[in-house]
CSV table of C-alpha atoms in Angstrom, one decimal:
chain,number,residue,atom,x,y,z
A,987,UNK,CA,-15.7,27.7,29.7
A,988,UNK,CA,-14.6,29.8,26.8
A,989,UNK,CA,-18.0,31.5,26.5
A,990,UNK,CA,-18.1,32.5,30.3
A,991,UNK,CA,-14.3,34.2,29.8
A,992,UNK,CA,-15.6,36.1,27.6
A,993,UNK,CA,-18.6,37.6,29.8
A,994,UNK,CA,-16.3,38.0,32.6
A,995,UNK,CA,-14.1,40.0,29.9
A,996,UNK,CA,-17.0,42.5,28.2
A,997,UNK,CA,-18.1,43.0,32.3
A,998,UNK,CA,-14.4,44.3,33.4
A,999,UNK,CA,-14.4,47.8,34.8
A,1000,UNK,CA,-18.4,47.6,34.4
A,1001,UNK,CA,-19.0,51.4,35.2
A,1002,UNK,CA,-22.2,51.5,37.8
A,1003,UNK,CA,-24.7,54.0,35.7
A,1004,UNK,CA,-26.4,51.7,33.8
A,1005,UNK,CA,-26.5,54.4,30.9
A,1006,UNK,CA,-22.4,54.1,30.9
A,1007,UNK,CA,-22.2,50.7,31.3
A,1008,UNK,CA,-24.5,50.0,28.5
A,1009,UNK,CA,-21.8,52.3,26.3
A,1010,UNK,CA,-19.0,50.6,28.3
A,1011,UNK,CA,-20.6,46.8,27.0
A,1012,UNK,CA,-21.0,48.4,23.3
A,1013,UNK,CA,-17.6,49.2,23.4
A,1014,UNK,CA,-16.5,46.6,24.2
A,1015,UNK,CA,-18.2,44.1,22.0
A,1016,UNK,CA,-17.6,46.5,19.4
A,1017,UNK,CA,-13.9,45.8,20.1
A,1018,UNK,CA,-14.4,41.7,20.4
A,1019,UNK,CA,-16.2,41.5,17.2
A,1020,UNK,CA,-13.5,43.9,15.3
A,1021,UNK,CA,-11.1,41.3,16.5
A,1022,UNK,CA,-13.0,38.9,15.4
A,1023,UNK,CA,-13.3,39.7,11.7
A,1024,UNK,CA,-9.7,40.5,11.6
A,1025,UNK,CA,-9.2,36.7,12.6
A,1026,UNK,CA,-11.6,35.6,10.2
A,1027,UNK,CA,-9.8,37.7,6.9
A,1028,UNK,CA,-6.1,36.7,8.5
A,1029,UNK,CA,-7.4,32.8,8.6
A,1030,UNK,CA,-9.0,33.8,5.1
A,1031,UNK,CA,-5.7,35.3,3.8
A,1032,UNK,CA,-3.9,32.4,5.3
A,1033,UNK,CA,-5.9,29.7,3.3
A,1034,UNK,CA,-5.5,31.2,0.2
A,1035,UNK,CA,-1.7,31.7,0.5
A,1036,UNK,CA,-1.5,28.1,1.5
A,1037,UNK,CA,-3.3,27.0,-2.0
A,1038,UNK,CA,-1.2,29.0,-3.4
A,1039,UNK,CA,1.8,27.1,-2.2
A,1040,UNK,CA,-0.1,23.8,-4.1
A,1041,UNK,CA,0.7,23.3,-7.6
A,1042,UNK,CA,-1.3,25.7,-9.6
A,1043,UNK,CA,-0.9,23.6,-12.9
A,1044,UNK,CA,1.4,20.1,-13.2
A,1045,UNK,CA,4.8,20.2,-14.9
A,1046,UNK,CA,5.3,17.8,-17.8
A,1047,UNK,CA,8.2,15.5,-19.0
A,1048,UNK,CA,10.0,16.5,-21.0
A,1049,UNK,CA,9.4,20.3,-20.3
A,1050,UNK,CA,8.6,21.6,-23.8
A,1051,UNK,CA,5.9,18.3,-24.1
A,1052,UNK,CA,2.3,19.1,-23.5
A,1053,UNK,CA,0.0,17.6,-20.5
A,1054,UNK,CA,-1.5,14.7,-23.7
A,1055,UNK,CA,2.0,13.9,-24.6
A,1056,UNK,CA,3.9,14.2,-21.1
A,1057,UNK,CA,5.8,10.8,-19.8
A,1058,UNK,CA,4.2,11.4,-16.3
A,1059,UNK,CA,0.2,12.7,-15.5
A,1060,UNK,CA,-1.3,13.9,-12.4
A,1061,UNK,CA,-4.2,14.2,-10.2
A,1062,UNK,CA,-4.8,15.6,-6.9
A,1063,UNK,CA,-7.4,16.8,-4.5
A,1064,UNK,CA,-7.5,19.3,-1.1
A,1065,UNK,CA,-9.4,19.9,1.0
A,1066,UNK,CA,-9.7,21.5,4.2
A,1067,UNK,CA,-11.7,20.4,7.2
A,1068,UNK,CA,-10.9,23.9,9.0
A,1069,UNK,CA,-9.5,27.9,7.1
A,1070,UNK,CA,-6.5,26.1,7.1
A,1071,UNK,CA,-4.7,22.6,7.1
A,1072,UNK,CA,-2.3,20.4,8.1
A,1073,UNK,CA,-1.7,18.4,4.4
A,1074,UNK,CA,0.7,18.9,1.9
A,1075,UNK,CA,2.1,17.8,-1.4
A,1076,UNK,CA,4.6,18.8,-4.0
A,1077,UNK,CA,6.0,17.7,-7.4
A,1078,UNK,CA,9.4,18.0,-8.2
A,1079,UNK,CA,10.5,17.8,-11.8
A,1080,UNK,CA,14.0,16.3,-11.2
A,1081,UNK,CA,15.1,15.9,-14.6
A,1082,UNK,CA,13.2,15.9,-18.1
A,1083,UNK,CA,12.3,12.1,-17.7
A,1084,UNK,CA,12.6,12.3,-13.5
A,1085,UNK,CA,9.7,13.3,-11.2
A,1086,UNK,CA,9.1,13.1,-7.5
A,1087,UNK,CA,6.3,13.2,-5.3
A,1088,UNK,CA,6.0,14.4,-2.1
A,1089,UNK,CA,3.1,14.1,0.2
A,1090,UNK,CA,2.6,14.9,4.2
A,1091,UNK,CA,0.0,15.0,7.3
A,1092,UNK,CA,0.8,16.6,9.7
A,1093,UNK,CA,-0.6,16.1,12.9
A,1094,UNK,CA,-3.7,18.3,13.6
A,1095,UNK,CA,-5.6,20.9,12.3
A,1096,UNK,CA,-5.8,24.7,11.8
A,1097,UNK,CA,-3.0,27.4,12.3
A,1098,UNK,CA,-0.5,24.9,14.2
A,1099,UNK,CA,0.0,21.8,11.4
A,1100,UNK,CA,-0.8,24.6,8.8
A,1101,UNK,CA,2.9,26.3,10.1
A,1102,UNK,CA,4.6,23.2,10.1
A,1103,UNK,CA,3.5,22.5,6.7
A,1104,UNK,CA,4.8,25.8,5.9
A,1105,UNK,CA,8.5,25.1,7.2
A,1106,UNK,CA,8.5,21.2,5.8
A,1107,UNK,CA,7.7,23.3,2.3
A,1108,UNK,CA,10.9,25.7,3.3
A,1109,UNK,CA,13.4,22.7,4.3
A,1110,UNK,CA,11.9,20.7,1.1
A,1111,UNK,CA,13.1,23.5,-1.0
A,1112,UNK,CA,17.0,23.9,0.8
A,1113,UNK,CA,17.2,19.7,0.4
A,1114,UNK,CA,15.9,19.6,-3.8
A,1115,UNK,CA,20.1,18.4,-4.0
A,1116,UNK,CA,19.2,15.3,-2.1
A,1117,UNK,CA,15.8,15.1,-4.1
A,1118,UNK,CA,17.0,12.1,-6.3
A,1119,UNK,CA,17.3,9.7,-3.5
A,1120,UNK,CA,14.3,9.5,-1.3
A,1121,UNK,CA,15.3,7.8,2.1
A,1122,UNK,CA,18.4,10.0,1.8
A,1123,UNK,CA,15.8,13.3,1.6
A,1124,UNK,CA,13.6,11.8,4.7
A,1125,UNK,CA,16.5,11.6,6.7
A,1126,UNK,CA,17.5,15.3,5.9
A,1127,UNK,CA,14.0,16.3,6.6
A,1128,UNK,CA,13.3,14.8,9.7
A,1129,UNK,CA,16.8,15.9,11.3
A,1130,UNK,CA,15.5,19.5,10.5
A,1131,UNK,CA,12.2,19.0,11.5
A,1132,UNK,CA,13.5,17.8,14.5
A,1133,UNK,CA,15.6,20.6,15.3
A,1134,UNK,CA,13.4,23.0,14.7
A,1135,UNK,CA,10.3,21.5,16.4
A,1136,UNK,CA,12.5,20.4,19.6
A,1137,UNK,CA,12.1,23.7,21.3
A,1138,UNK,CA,8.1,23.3,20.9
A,1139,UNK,CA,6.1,22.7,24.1
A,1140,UNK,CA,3.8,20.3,22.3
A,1141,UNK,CA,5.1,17.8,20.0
A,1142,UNK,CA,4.1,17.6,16.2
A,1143,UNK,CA,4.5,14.8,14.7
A,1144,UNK,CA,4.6,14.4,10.4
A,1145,UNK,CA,3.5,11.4,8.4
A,1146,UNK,CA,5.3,11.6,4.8
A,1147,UNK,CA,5.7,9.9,1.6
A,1148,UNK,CA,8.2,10.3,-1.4
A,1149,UNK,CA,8.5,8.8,-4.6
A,1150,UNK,CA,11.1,9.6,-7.4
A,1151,UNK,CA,9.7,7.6,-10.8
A,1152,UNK,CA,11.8,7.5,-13.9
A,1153,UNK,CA,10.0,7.5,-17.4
A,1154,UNK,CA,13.5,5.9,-19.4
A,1155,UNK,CA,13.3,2.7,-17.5
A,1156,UNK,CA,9.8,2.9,-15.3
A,1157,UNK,CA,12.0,2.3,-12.3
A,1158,UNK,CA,10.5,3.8,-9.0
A,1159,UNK,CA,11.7,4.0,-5.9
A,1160,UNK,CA,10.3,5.4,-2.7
A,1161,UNK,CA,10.4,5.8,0.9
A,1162,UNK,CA,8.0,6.4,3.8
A,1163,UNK,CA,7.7,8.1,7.4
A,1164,UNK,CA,4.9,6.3,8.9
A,1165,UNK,CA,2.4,7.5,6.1
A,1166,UNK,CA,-0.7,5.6,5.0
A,1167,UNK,CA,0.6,3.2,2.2
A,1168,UNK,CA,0.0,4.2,-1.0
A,1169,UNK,CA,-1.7,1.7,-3.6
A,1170,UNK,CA,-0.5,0.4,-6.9
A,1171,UNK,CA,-2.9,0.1,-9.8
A,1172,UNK,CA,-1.6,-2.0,-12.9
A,1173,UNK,CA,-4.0,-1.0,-16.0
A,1174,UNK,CA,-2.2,-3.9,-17.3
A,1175,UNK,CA,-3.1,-6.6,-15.4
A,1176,UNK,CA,-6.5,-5.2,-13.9
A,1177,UNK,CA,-5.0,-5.0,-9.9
A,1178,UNK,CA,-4.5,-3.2,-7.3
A,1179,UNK,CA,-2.5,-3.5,-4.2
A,1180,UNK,CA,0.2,-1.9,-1.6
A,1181,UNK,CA,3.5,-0.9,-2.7
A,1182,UNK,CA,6.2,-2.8,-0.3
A,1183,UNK,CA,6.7,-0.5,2.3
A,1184,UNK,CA,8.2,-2.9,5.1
A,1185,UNK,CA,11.6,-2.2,4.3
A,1186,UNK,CA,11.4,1.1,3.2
A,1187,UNK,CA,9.3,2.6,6.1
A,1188,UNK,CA,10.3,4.8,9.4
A,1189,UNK,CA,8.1,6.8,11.6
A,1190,UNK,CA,6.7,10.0,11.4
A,1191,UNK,CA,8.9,13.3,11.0
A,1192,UNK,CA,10.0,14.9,14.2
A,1193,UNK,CA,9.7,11.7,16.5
A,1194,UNK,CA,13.3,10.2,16.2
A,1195,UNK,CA,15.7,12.7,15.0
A,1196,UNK,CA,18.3,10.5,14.4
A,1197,UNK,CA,16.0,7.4,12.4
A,1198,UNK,CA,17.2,5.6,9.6
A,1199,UNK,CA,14.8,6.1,6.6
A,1200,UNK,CA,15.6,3.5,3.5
A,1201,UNK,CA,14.8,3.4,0.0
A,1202,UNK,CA,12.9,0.8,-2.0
A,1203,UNK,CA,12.7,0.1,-5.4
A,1204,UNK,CA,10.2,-1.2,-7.8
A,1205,UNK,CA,9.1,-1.4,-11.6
A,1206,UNK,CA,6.5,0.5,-13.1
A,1207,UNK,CA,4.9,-0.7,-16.5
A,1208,UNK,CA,3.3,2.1,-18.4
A,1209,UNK,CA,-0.5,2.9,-17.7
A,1210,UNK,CA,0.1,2.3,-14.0
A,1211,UNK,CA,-0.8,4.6,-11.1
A,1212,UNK,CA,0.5,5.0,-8.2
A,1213,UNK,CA,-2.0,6.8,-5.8
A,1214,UNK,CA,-1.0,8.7,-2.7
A,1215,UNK,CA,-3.4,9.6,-0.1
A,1216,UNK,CA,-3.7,11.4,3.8
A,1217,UNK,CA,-5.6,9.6,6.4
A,1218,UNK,CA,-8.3,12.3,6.1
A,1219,UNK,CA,-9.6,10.0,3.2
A,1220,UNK,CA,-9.4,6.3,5.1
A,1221,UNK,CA,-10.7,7.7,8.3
A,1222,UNK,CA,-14.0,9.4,6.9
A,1223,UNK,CA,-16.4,8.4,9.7
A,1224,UNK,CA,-20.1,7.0,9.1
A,1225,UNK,CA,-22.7,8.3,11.8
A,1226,UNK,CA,-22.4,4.5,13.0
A,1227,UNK,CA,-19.0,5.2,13.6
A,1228,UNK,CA,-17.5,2.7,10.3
A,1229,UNK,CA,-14.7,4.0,9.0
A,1230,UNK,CA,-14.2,3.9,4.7
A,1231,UNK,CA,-11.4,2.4,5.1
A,1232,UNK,CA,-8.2,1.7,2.9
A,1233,UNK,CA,-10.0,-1.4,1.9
A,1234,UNK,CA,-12.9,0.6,0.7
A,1235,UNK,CA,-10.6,2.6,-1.5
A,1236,UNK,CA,-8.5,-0.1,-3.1
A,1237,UNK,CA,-12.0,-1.4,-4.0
A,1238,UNK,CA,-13.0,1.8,-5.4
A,1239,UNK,CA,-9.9,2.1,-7.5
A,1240,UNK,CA,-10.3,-1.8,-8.9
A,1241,UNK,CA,-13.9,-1.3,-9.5
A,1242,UNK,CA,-13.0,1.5,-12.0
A,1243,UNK,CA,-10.4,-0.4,-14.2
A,1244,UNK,CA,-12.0,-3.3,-14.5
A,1245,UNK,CA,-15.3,-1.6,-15.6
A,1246,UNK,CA,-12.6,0.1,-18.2
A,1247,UNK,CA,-8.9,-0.1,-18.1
A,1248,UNK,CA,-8.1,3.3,-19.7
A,1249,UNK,CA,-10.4,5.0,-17.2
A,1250,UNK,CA,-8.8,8.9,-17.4
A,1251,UNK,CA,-6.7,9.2,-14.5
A,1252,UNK,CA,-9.4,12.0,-13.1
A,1253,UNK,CA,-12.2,10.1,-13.0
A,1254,UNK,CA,-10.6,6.8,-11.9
A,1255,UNK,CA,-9.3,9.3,-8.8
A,1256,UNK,CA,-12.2,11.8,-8.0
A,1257,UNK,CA,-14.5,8.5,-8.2
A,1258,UNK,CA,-12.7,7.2,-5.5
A,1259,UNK,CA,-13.4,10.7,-3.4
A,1260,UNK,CA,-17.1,10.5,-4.3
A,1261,UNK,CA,-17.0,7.4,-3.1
A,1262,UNK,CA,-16.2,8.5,0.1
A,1263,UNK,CA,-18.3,11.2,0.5
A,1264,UNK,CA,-21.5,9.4,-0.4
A,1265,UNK,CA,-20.6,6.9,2.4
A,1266,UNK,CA,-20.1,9.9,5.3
A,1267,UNK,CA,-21.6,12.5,3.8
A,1268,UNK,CA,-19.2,14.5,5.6
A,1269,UNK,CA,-15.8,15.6,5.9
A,1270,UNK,CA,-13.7,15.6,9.4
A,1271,UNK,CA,-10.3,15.8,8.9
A,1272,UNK,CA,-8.0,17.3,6.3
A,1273,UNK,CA,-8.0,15.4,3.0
A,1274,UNK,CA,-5.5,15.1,0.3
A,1275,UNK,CA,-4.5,12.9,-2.5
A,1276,UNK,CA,-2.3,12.8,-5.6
A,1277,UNK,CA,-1.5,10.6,-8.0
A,1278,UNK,CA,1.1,9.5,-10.6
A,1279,UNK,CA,0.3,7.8,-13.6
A,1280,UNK,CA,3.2,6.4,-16.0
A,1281,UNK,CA,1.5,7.6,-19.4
A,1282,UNK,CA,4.7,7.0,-22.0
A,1283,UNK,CA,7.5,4.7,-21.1
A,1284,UNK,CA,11.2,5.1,-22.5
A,1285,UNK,CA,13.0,8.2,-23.9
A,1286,UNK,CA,12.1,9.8,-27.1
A,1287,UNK,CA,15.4,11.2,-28.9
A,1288,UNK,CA,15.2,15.0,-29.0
A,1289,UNK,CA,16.6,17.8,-31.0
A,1290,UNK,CA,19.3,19.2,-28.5
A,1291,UNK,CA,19.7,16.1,-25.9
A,1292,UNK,CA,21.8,13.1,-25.2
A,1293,UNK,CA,20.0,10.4,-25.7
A,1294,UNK,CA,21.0,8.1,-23.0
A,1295,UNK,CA,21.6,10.6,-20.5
A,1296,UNK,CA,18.6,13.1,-21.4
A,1297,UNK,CA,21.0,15.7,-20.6
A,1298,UNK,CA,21.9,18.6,-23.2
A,1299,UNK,CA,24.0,17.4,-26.3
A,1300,UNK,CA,27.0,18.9,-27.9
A,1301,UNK,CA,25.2,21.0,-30.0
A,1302,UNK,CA,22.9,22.7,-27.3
A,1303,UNK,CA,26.1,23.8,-25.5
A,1304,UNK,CA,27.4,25.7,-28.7
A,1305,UNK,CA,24.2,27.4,-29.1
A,1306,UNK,CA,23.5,28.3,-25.7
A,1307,UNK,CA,26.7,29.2,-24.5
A,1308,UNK,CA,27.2,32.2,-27.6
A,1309,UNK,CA,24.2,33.0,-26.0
A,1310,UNK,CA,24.7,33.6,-22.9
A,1311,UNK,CA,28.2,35.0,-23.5
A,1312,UNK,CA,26.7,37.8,-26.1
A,1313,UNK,CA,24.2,38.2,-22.9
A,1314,UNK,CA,27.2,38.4,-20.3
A,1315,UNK,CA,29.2,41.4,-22.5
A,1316,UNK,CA,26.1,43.4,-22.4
A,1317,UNK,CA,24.8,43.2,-19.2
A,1318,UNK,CA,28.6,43.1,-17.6
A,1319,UNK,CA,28.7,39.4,-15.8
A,1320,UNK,CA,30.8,36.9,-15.8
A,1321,UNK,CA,29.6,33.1,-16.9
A,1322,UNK,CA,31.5,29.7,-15.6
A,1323,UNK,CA,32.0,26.7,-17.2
A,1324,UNK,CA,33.4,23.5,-15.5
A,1325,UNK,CA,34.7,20.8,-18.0
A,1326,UNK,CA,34.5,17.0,-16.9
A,1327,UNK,CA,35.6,13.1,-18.2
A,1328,UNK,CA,35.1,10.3,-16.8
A,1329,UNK,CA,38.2,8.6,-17.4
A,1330,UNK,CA,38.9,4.8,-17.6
A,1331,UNK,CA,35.2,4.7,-19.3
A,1332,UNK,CA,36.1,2.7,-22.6
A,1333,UNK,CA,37.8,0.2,-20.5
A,1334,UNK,CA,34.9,0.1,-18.1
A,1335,UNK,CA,32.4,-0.4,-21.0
A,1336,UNK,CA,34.9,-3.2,-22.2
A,1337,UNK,CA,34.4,-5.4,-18.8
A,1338,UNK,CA,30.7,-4.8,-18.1
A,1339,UNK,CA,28.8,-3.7,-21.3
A,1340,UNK,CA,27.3,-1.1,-22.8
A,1341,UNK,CA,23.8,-1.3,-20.8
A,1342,UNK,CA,25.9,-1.0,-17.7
A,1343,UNK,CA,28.2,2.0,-19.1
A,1344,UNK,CA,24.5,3.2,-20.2
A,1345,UNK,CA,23.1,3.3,-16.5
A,1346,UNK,CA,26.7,4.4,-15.0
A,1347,UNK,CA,26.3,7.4,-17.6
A,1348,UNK,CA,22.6,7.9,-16.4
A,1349,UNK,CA,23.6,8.1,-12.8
A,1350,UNK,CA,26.1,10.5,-13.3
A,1351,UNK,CA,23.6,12.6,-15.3
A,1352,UNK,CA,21.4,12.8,-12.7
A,1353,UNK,CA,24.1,13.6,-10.0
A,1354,UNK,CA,25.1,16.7,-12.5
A,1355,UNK,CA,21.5,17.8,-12.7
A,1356,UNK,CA,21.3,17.5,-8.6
A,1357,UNK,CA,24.2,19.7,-8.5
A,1358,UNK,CA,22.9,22.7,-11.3
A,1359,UNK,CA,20.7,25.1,-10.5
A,1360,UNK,CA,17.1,25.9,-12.8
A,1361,UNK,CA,19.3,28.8,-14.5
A,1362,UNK,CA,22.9,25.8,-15.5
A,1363,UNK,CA,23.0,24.0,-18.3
A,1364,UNK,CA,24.4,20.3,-17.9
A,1365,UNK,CA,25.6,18.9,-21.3
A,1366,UNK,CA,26.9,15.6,-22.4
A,1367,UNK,CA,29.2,17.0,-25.0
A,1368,UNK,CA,31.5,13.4,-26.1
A,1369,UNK,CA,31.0,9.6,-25.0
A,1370,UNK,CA,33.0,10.4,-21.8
A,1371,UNK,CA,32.5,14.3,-21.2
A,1372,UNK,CA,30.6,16.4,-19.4
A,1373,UNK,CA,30.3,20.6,-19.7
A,1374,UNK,CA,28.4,22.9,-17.6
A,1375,UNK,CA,27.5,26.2,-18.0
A,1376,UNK,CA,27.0,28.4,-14.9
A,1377,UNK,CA,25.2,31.9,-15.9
A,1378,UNK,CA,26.2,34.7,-13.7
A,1379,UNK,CA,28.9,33.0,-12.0
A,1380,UNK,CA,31.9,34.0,-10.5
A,1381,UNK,CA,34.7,32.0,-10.7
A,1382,UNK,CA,34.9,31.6,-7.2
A,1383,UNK,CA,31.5,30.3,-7.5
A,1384,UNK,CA,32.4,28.2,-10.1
A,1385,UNK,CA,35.6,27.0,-7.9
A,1386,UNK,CA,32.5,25.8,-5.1
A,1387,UNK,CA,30.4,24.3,-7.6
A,1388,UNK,CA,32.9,22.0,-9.1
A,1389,UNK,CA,34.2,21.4,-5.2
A,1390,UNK,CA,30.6,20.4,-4.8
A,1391,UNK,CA,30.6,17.9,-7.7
A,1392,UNK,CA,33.7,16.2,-6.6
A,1393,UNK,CA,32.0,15.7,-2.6
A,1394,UNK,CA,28.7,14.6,-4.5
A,1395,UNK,CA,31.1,12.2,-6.6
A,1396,UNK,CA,33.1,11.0,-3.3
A,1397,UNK,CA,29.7,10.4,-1.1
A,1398,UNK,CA,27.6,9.1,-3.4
A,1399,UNK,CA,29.8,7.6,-6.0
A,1400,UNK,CA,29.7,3.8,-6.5
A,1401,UNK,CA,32.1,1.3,-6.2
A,1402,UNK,CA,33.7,2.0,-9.9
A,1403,UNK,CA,35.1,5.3,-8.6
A,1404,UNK,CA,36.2,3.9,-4.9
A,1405,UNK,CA,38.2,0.9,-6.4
A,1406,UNK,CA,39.5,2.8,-9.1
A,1407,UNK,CA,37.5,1.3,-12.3
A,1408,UNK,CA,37.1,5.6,-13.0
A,1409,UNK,CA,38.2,8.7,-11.5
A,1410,UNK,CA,36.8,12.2,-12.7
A,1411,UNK,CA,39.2,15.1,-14.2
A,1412,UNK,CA,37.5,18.9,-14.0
A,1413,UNK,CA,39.0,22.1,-16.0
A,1414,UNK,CA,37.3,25.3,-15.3
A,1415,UNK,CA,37.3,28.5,-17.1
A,1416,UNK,CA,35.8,32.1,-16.8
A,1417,UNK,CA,34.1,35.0,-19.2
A,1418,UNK,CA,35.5,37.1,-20.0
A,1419,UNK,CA,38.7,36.3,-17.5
A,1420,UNK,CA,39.9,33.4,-19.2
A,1421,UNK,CA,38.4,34.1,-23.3
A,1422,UNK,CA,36.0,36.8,-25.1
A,1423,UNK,CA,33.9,34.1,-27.2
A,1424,UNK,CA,32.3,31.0,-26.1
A,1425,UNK,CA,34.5,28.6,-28.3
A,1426,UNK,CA,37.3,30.0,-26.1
A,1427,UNK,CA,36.1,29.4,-22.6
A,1428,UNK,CA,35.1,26.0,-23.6
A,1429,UNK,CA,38.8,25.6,-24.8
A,1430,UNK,CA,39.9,26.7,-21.9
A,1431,UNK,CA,37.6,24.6,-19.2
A,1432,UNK,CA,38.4,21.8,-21.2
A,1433,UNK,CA,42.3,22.1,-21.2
A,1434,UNK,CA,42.3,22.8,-17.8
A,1435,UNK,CA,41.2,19.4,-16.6
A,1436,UNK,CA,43.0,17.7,-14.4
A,1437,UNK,CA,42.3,13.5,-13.0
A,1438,UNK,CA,41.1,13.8,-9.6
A,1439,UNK,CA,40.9,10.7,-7.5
């Protein structure tokens, strides 16, 4: 018994006058409870450092838009049954119309599934390149997970669930490791149900390192929501032992919109969580949610961007690279800048249509962006090219980075470039080694390119 350990622990090396043992017992309880508040402000510290890891506001899409007129809202709530927890969630801002979701349980409570949410946060950062395509990003994860957990004596097991939703074209697509499925309210059409999950689903994290995790895909309509929960919220036990049940929340969630189909996203969500709580009246188990709702559908042309890609346009690049040349001469750095075409495009566009050349130029887009880092600028600078601008890089690093794009292009590239419908040229150029202005180093990326197959 742990209370009897620690008698037997304060009696050690009793002394036998009772005047010094009763000074020996002080000291030591003295000691015990010292230890114990250091525990308490360490557990203390360690909850708030892992709130802080939680979004402290949500990003919006585009960037520059505010939270009334973003593409994408959110909602989420956490909660703690113990200091710490074992639940998880992030938002990724992929792209300017691009967001993913990311939420995980992982198995127990307290300091243990609080450091394993810890690493899945440090692995979820390295794998943001594979953060486009979400059975692709499981796969990654668990394999890490895996390796790092396979040395534990106990083993830990994560449920998780990502989304990547695209405001242009309301196309979402998802994939799941043994998570609770998340449900999919139409404001539209008054409903409420499970996304499809049975093709798209694997098991937890850290069980099979080598499992297969696939990606589904499925329209969203604008107004819709997709809500996200742990199984701290379905499993909130009655004293008579009921669960509330996923059933009970779907219910909750319908209730709401049919009562009033623009119900704000906060109170359709939280109402769902009071719900919950007026049926236990307690809490067990860790507890998170978040949710996505599609607020604007389509792309809004904007000052500086490509329309069809939502990438940077021509103009941007002018202005922002004299920028960050006049910044590179003063601070002494160099900047890179890799020049791309897609070649064989018109002909493409001739055989399959602009809406297809429109969704091939998306895709490509989006595999730039996967490639940049926060501080690049990717631009869509004519109908078939591509520039980017790499602040504060070598052009070694610049060498990588366009070695990079050409893997990406090779692994993930469709059919068009492996039957030889396109192929990909890249130039790249150097301040100040290959110009002094910015007109020139564009000149010079863009002369330099060569097809590559």
């Amino acid at each position: 018994m742990a209370g009897d350990a620690s008698l037997e622990l304060l009696l050690k090396d009793m002394p036998s006058d009772p005047h010094e043992a009763l000074a020996h017992y002080e000291r030591r309880l003295r000691a015990q409870n010292e230890h114990l508040e250091q525990l308490h402000e360490d557990l203390h510290l360690a909850r708030e450092l892992q709130h802080a890891l939680l979004p402290l506001q949500y990003p919006t899409f585009p960037s520059h838009a505010t939270p009334q007129d973003s593409a994408f809202s959110f909602h989420h709530a956490y909660r703690a049954n113990e200091a710490i927890g074992g639940d998880f969630f992030a938002i990724l801002p992929l792209s300017e119309t691009v967001a993913g979701v990311f939420l995980c349980d992982v198995m127990g409570h307290g300091v243990r599934a609080a450091l394993v949410t810890a690493m899945i946060r440090a692995v979820l950062e390295e794998l943001k390149p594979l953060a486009h395509e979400p059975g692709q990003l499981l796969n990654e994860l668990n394999r890490a997970l895996s390796e790092i957990l396979r040395r534990a004596r106990t083993p830990i097991f994560t449920s998780a669930f990502y989304l990547v939703a695209d405001s242009t074209n309301g196309t979402m697509r998802y994939s799941n490791a043994g998570h609770p499925i998340p449900l999919h309210t139409s404001r539209r059409n008054q409903t409420v149900h499970e996304l499809d999950c049975q093709a798209s689903s694997g098991p937890a994290l850290g069980m099979i390192e080598d499992a297969d995790y696939s990606t589904r895909a499925m329209q969203l309509t604008e107004g819709d929501v997709v809500f996200l929960f742990t199984d701290g919220l379905f499993e909130i036990e009655r004293a008579d032992g009921e669960f509330f049940g996923g059933e009970r929340i779907a219910q909750g969630l319908q209730k709401r919109i049919t009562q009033m189909a623009q119900t704000p996203l906060a109170v359709l969500c939280d109402g769902v969580l009071q719900d919950a709580v007026d049926f236990a009246g307690k809490m067990d188990d860790d507890l998170c949610f978040v949710a996505l709702e599609l607020s604007r559908l389509g792309v809004r042309h904007e000052v500086g961007r490509d329309g069809v890609t939502g990438l940077y346009n021509a103009i941007f690049l002018k202005e922002s690279m004299e920028r960050e040349v006049s910044r590179a001469e003063r601070k002494g750095y160099q900047v890179g800048v890799i020049a791309l075409d897609l070649l064989g495009l018109d002909d493409y566009a001739s055989q399959h249509g602009q809406g297809a050349t429109d969704e091939l130029l998306r895709e490509f887009g989006a595999l730039l962006h996967r490639c940049t880092r926060r501080s690049d600028i990717a631009c869509r600078v004519r109908p078939t090219g591509f520039t980017l601008v790499l602040p504060e890089a070598s052009i070694a690093s610049t060498e990588r980075k366009a070695a990079q794009i050409r893997s990406w292009v090779q692994a993930q590239g469709h059919a068009y470039f492996e039957d030889g419908q396109l192929s990909l040229a890249l130039g790249l150029a150097s301040f100040p080694q290959h110009g002094n202005t910015a007109q020139a180093i564009v000149q010079a990326a863009t002369e330099a390119m060569k097809p590559r197959r």
